[in-house]
XYZ file of C-alpha atoms in Angstrom:
153
model
C 17.236 -26.318 -3.478
C 16.691 -22.367 -3.609
C 17.183 -20.628 -5.819
C 18.988 -17.124 -7.216
C 15.583 -16.316 -8.658
C 14.357 -16.455 -4.975
C 16.520 -16.182 -2.529
C 18.631 -12.319 -3.333
C 14.713 -10.895 -4.231
C 13.573 -11.852 -0.693
C 17.309 -10.807 0.549
C 16.046 -7.784 -1.217
C 12.847 -7.182 0.267
C 13.796 -8.486 4.386
C 17.385 -5.659 4.130
C 15.222 -3.035 2.907
C 11.923 -4.306 4.856
C 14.570 -3.776 8.410
C 15.616 -0.653 7.446
C 12.265 0.490 6.445
C 11.174 -0.854 10.171
C 14.883 1.346 11.724
C 14.039 4.625 9.318
C 9.939 5.082 10.494
C 9.678 5.506 13.853
C 12.531 7.799 14.223
C 9.828 10.253 11.459
C 7.547 9.637 13.057
C 5.893 6.771 11.101
C 4.125 3.298 12.341
C 6.411 1.374 10.795
C 3.147 -1.418 9.800
C 2.547 1.151 7.565
C 4.379 0.518 5.353
C 3.869 -3.132 5.052
C -0.196 -2.149 3.873
C 1.571 0.233 1.464
C 4.516 -2.322 0.360
C 1.774 -5.558 0.293
C -0.962 -3.048 -2.057
C 2.751 -2.654 -4.636
C 3.735 -6.745 -3.887
C -0.586 -7.418 -4.926
C -0.867 -4.936 -8.158
C -1.308 -7.001 -10.757
C 1.516 -5.374 -12.653
C 5.318 -4.515 -11.103
C 7.740 -1.836 -11.656
C 7.503 1.964 -12.095
C 4.932 1.744 -14.913
C 2.668 0.927 -12.863
C 3.239 3.169 -9.208
C 0.224 5.664 -10.650
C -2.576 2.761 -11.186
C -0.942 1.497 -7.256
C -0.670 4.804 -6.084
C -4.584 6.406 -6.834
C -6.362 2.963 -5.899
C -4.704 3.379 -2.789
C -4.952 7.405 -2.245
C -8.438 6.356 -3.161
C -9.202 3.946 -0.197
C -7.229 7.080 1.689
C -9.658 9.295 0.683
C -12.837 7.572 1.759
C -11.467 6.493 4.477
C -10.952 9.821 6.070
C -13.842 11.001 4.344
C -15.540 8.915 6.594
C -13.698 9.156 9.658
C -14.259 13.133 9.821
C -17.635 12.817 8.738
C -18.759 10.300 11.153
C -16.930 13.122 13.594
C -19.117 15.436 12.315
C -22.935 13.052 12.013
C -22.401 9.973 13.929
C -24.979 7.222 15.211
C -24.714 3.846 13.191
C -26.721 4.369 11.088
C -24.804 7.182 9.024
C -21.602 4.392 9.478
C -22.972 2.232 8.256
C -24.414 4.234 5.746
C -20.787 5.099 4.324
C -20.061 1.360 4.849
C -21.962 1.267 2.045
C -21.374 4.151 -0.097
C -17.463 4.051 0.350
C -17.522 0.164 -0.467
C -20.310 0.856 -3.832
C -18.414 3.538 -4.767
C -14.815 1.316 -4.014
C -16.355 -1.369 -6.111
C -17.486 0.952 -8.697
C -14.597 2.580 -9.429
C -13.131 -0.702 -10.666
C -14.095 -0.722 -14.223
C -12.169 2.519 -14.810
C -8.364 1.641 -15.954
C -6.850 4.226 -13.630
C -8.664 2.130 -10.821
C -9.017 -1.369 -11.442
C -6.904 -2.494 -8.600
C -9.692 -2.387 -6.457
C -7.657 -4.836 -3.800
C -5.039 -1.249 -3.454
C -8.132 1.014 -2.814
C -9.370 -1.654 0.400
C -5.695 -2.019 1.780
C -5.453 1.960 1.832
C -9.365 2.468 2.938
C -9.349 -0.386 6.253
C -5.168 0.501 7.357
C -6.473 4.065 7.341
C -9.663 2.576 9.350
C -6.758 0.652 11.315
C -4.794 3.640 12.206
C -7.254 6.107 13.369
C -6.845 8.486 10.279
C -3.516 9.043 11.848
C -1.719 11.293 9.017
C 1.323 9.707 9.680
C 0.171 6.550 8.916
C -0.791 7.650 5.978
C 2.097 8.873 4.129
C 3.449 5.504 5.776
C 1.070 3.607 3.263
C 2.103 5.409 0.694
C 4.968 5.388 1.116
C 5.308 1.796 1.701
C 3.902 2.080 -2.035
C 7.519 3.430 -2.991
C 8.842 1.066 -0.692
C 7.523 -2.098 -2.752
C 9.047 -1.120 -5.482
C 11.816 -0.891 -4.149
C 12.699 -4.015 -3.332
C 11.124 -5.296 -6.227
C 13.770 -3.138 -8.399
C 16.837 -4.239 -5.980
C 15.593 -7.810 -5.597
C 16.159 -8.723 -9.468
C 18.992 -6.201 -9.905
C 20.632 -8.262 -7.763
C 19.085 -11.675 -9.355
C 20.286 -9.939 -12.643
C 23.802 -9.971 -11.580
C 24.291 -12.645 -9.890
C 23.002 -13.927 -13.628
C 26.298 -11.934 -14.989
C 28.125 -13.769 -13.039
C 27.033 -17.100 -13.591
């Protein structure tokens, strides 16, 4: 039998992600980009508003590295430069993981590869960052529903 502690958070996430998929395209934001940020939120080691600064910092650092690579690549070009930027940004994202604020290295990679996938589209970049808040909203609503259900039992 499924428990309310599983069903209700799943329901909350499904509901809010469906609402996201209705609203995001209306704002010109690719729907998938919000799922990248939402995934980063749920993959991060901490949850709730307390972990948001680190999650945002990690995802945003990856976005920044991708935008830097895309823009410099457009100016300089060439396979050798692309390989250099791959090495440099990968090294920097991993090295930065030694700091407390940027320790969620997978978040940096999520921000980076999602930005590359979008070709640097700023609406997608905004969607990635908003997706972190979508994750928080899903988590918060799910916990609230579980709490309300438990208090009625």
